[in-house]
XYZ file of C-alpha atoms in Angstrom:
402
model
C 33.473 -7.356 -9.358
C 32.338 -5.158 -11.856
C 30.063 -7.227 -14.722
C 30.814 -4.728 -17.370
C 32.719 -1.783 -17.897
C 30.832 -0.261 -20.995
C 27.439 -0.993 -19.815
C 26.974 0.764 -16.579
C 25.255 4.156 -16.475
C 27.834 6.876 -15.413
C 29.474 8.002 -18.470
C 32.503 9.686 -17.854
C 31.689 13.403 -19.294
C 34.920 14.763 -21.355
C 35.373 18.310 -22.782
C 38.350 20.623 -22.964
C 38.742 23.508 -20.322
C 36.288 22.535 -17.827
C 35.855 19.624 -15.368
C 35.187 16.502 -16.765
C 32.699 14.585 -13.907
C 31.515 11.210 -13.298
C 27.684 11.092 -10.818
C 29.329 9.894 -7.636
C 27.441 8.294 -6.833
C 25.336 6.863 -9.486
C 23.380 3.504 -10.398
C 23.875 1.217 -12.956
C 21.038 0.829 -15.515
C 19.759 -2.309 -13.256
C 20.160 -0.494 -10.080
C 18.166 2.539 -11.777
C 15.713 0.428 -13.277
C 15.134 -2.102 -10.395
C 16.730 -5.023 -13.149
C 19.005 -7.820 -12.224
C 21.223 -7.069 -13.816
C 51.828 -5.460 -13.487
C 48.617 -5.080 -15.464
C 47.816 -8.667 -16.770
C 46.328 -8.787 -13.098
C 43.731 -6.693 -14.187
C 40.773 -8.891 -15.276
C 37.591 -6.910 -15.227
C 35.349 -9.815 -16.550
C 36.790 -12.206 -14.469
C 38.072 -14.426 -16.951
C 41.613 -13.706 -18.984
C 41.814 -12.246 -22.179
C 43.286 -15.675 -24.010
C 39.781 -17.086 -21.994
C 37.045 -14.852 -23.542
C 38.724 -15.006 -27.053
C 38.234 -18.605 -27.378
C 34.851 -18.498 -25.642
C 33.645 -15.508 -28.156
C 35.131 -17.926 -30.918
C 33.757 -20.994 -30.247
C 30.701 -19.202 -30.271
C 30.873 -17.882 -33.690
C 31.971 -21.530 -34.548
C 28.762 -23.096 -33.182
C 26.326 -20.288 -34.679
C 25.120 -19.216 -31.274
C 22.077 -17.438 -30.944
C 22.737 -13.537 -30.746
C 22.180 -12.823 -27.345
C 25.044 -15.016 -26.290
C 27.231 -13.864 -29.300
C 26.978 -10.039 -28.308
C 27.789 -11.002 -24.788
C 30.439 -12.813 -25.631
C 31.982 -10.230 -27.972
C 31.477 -7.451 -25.237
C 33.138 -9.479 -22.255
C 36.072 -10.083 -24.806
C 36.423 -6.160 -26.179
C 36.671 -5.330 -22.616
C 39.698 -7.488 -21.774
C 41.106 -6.211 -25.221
C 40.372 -2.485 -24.194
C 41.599 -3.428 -20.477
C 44.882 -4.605 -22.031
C 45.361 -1.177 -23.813
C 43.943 -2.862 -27.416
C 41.678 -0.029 -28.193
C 41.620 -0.780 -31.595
C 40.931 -4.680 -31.770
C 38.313 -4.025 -28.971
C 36.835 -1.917 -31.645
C 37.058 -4.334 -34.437
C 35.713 -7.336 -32.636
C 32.449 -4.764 -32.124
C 32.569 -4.098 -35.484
C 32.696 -8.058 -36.522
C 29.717 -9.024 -33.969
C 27.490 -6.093 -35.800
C 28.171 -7.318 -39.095
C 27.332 -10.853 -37.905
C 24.193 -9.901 -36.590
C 22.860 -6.911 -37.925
C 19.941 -8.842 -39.638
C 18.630 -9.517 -35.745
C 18.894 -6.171 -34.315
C 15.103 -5.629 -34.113
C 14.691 -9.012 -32.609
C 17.177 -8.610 -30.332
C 16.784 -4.883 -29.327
C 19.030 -4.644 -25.670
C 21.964 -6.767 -26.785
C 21.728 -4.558 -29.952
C 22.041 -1.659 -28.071
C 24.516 -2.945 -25.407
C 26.668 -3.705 -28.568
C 26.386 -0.374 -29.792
C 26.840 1.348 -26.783
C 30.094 -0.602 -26.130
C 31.449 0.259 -29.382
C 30.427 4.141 -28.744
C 32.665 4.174 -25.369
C 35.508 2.473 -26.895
C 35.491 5.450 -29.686
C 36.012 8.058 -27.318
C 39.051 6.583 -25.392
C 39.789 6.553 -28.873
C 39.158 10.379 -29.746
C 36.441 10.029 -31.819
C 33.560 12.428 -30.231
C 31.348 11.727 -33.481
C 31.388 8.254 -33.215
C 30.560 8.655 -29.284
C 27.399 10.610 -29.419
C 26.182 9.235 -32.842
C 26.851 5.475 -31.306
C 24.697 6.360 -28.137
C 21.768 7.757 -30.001
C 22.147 4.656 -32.342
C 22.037 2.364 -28.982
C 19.271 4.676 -28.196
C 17.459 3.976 -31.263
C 18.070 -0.171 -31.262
C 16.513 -0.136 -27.410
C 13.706 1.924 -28.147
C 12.836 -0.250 -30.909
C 11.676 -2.853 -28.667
C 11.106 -1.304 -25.067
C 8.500 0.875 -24.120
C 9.383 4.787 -23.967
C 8.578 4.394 -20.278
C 11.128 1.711 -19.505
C 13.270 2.876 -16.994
C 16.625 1.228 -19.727
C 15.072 3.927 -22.110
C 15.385 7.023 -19.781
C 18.701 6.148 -18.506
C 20.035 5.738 -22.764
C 18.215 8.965 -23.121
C 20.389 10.578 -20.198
C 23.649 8.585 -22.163
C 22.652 10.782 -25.005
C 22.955 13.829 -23.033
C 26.154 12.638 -21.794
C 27.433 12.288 -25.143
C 26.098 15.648 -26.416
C 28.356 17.748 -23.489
C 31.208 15.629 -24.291
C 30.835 17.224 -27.738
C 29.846 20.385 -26.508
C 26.370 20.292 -27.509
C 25.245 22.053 -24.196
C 21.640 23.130 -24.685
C 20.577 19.935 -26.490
C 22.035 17.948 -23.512
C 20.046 20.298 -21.456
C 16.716 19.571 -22.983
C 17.876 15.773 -23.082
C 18.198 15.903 -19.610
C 15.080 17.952 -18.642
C 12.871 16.184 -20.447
C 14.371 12.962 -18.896
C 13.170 14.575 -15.357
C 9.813 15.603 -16.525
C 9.254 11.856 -17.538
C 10.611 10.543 -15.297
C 8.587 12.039 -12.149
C 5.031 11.904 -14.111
C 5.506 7.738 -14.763
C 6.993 7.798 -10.669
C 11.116 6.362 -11.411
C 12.560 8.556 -8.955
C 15.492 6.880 -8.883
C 16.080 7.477 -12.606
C 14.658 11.400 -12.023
C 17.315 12.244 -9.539
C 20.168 10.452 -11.787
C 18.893 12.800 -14.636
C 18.932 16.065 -11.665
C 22.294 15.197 -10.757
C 23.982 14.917 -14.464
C 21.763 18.001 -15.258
C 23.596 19.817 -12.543
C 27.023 18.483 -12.840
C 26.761 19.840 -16.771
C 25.901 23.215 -15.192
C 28.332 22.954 -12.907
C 31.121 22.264 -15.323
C 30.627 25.277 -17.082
C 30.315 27.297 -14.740
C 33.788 26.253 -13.050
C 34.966 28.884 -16.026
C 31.507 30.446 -17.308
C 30.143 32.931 -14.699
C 27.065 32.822 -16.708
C 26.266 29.232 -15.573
C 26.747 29.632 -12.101
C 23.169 30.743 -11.467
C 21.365 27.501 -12.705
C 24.645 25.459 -11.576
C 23.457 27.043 -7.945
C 20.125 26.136 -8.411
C 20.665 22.865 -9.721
C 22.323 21.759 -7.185
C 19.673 22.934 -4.814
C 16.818 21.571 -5.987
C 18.363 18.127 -5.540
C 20.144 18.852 -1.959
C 16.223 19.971 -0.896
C 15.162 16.496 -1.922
C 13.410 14.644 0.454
C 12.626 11.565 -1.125
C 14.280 8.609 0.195
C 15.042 7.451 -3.112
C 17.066 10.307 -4.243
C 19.155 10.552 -1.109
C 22.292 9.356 -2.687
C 21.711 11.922 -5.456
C 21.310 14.665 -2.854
C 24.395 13.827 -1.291
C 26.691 13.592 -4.515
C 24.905 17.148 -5.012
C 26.047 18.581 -1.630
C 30.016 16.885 -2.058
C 29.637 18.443 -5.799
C 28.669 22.032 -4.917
C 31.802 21.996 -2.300
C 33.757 20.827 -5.145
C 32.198 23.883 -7.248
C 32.827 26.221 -4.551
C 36.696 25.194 -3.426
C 37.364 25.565 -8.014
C 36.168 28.816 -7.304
C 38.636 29.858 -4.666
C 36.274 28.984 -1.207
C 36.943 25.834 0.717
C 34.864 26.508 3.627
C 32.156 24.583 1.958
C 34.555 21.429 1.680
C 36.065 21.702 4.832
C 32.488 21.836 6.381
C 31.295 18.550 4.565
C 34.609 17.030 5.611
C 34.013 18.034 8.840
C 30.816 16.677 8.888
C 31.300 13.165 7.228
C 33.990 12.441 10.006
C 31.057 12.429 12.305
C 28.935 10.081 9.847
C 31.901 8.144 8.007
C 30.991 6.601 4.779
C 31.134 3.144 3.819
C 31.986 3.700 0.379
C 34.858 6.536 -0.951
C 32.935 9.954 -1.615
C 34.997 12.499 -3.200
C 34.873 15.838 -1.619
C 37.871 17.746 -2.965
C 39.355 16.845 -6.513
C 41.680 19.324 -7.834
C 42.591 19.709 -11.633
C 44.197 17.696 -13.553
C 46.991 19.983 -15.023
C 47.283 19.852 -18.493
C 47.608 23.625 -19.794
C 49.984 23.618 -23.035
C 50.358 20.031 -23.434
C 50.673 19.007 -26.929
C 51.643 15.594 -28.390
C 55.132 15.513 -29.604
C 55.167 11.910 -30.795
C 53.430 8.910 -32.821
C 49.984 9.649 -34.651
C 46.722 11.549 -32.898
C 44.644 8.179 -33.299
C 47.300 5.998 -31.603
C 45.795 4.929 -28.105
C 47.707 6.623 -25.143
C 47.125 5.624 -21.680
C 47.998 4.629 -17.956
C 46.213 2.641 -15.220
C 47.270 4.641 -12.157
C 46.701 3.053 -8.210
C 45.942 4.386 -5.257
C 44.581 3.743 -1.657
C 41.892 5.992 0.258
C 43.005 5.933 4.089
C 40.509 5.681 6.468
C 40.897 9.655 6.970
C 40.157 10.163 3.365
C 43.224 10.975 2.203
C 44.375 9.540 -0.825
C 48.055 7.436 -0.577
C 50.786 5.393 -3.084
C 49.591 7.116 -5.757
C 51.628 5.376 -9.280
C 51.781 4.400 -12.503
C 50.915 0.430 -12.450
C 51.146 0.371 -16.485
C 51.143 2.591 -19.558
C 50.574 2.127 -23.334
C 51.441 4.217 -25.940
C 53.339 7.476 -26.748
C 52.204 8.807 -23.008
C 54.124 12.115 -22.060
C 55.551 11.635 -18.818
C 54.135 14.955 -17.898
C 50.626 14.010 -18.576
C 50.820 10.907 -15.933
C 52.385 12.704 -13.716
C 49.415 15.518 -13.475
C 47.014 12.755 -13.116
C 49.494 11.737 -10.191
C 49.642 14.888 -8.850
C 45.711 15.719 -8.736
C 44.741 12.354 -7.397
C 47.363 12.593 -4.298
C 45.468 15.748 -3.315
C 42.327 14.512 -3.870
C 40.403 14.700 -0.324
C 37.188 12.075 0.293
C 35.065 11.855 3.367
C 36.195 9.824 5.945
C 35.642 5.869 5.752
C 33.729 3.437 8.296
C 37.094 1.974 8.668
C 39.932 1.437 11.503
C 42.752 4.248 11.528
C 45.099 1.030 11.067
C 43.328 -0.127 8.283
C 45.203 0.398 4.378
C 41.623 1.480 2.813
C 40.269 1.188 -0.539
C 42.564 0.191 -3.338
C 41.385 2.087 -6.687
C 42.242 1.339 -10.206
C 42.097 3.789 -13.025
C 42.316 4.370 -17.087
C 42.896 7.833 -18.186
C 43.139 7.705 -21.803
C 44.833 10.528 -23.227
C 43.035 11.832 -26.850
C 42.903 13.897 -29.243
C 39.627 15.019 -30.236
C 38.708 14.567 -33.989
C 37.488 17.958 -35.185
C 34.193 18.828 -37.470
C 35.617 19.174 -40.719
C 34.018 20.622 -43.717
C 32.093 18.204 -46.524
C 34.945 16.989 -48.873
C 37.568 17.941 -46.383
C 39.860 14.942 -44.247
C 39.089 15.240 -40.535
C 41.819 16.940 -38.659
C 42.860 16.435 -34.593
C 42.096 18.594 -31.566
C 45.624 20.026 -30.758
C 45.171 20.024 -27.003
C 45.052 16.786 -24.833
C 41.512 15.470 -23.875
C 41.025 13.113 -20.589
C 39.000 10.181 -20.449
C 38.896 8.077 -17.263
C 37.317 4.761 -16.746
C 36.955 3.174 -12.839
C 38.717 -0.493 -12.983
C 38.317 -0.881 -9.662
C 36.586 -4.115 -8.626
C 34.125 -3.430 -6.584
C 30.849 -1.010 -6.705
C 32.341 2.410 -4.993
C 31.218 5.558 -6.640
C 33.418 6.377 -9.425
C 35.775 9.389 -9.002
C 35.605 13.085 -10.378
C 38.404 14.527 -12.575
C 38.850 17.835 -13.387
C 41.322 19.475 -16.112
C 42.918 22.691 -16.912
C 43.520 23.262 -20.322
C 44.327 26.619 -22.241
C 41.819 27.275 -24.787
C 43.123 27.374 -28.297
């Protein structure tokens, strides 16, 4: 079971016209660091959402120390974001801060856990501003009282860059992530190093699905972390190899997928790797009802068969003014979604998968003095509610540019 959904490393990258990718695989922030660390059946904290609202309350009743407050208020916006309250997940956030903003500096990692939290809420939420200035805030609360060499402090560093593609910030991401590497290998965290490699080259990658320009240092990118030969990085190096065959089938040759495919079903996998992920299809959509800010999404199911083929693909519950259209391209990508072959009897169902794609759209940079208008097109977010730890999944999207 998952112990939090907005506190594990792999941010789900989001930008219009280009794939959108999430590191398959990639660690949490304790794995990187080497720290411990119909829909109602959908508990991702493991207790109900009537459960950690009177546990968060009795807290605040009894004055408990922060620490236990912000965890208590994190567990509980997660079973109000599970249950499609975007908004009140938000709000509870915003009550916890206000309630212990006076500790932040003596309580620097809940801080920032609390702040990060809040940051991925605002996304599913449309709000790219309040995403990358809330990660470089969480940034800011964790660096206030852990060294700069802390493995936590790389990996919020690499969040940052996250947050800066999502807003299409490309070359400061790039030097976010760079200098994250060249840290990272002169202290020794190769762990963290490769994580940093791999969203490095999935940024390059993304742009160069529909920027010939990028495809050079995509290419080389990817490359560098294949060659790796450090034990350490070998998941990295894989998700490189099953992300360059994704690059390659995008850009019309499939011999590279077919060939990993064809490979894995000599070495099946224990966990799902995604090999092939075709677009999600959303070229003209527009929203044609309720407000831009109202929350829009679906939890969609689906097995992966031994084979890797994806099956039962559906709609397990929506909220919101969703287009039918828009599910159904998430449906339609995700049943021709190809993974490598599983360590698993040909009789055997597979792995069941859970997962939120919030629909958005974007708030745009507006002028000083002027009111913040929408994005017209529909963004993607996607967030793994899957309960175990298999690598989170890839989506693309096609979009026509404004």
């Amino acid at each position: 079971m998952r112990s939090s959904l907005f506190l594990a490393a792999a941010v789900l990258i989001a930008a219009p016209a280009f794939a959108q990718t999430a590191p398959t695989p990639a660690p949490t922030p304790a794995e990187a660091s080497g720290q411990d660390g119909e829909g109602p059946a959908i508990v991702v904290t493991g207790q109900s959402l009537a459960d950690t609202a009177r546990v968060l309350n009795a807290c605040v009743e009894r004055s408990c120390p922060t620490d236990e407050d912000i965890a208590a208020a994190v567990s509980h916006a997660e079973n109000q974001f599970v249950a499609g309250d975007y908004k009140g997940a938000r709000g509870t956030l915003a009550a916890t801060m206000k309630r212990n903003q006076r500790y932040a500096k003596q309580y620097p990692i809940p801080f920032s856990d609390l702040l990060r939290a809040d940051a991925r809420i605002a996304v599913h939420l449309g709000d790219g501003a309040a995403y990358r200035k809330g990660m470089v805030k969480a940034l800011t609360a964790l660096e206030s009282g852990v060294s700069g060499e802390d493995p936590r402090v790389l990996i919020a560093r690499i969040e940052v860059g996250d947050a800066l593609v999502s807003t299409g910030r490309y070359a400061e991401a790039q030097q976010r992530y760079e200098q994250v590497i060249g840290d990272a290998r002169r202290i020794g965290q190769p762990t963290v190093q490769g994580f940093a490699m791999l969203r490095l080259a999935s940024m390059r990658a993304q742009l160069a699905a529909t920027d010939p320009a990028w495809r050079k240092s995509a290419g080389e990118a990817l490359d560098q972390l294949i060659a790796s030969t450090d034990p350490k990085q070998a998941a990295y190096a894989s998700a490189a190899r099953a992300m360059k065959a994704r690059l390659e089938a995008r850009l019309g040759d499939s011999k590279a997928a077919d060939a990993l495919i064809a490979e894995l079903r000599r070495t099946p996998t224990e966990k799902p790797v995604l090999v092939v992920a075709p677009p999600v299809d959303l070229a003209g959509a527009r929203r044609t009802k309720g407000e831009p800010e109202d929350p829009r999404w679906v939890d969609v199911t689906y097995w992966i068969a031994p084979d890797g083929s994806t099956t039962d693909a559906d709609v397990l519950r929506q909220g919101g003014p969703v287009e039918p259209a828009w599910s159904n391209a998430v449906l339609a990508s995700i049943r021709t979604r190809r993974y490598a072959p599983l360590k698993r009897d040909p009789s055997d169902p597979g792995v069941l998968r859970v997962e939120r794609y919030s629909f958005t759209f974007r708030k745009a940079a507006a002028p000083m003095g002027w009111l913040g208008m929408h994005e017209s097109q529909v963004r993607l977010e996607m967030l793994d509610l899957s309960s175990d730890d298999a690598e989170p999944a890839e989506i693309q999207i096609r979009q026509r540019r404004s």
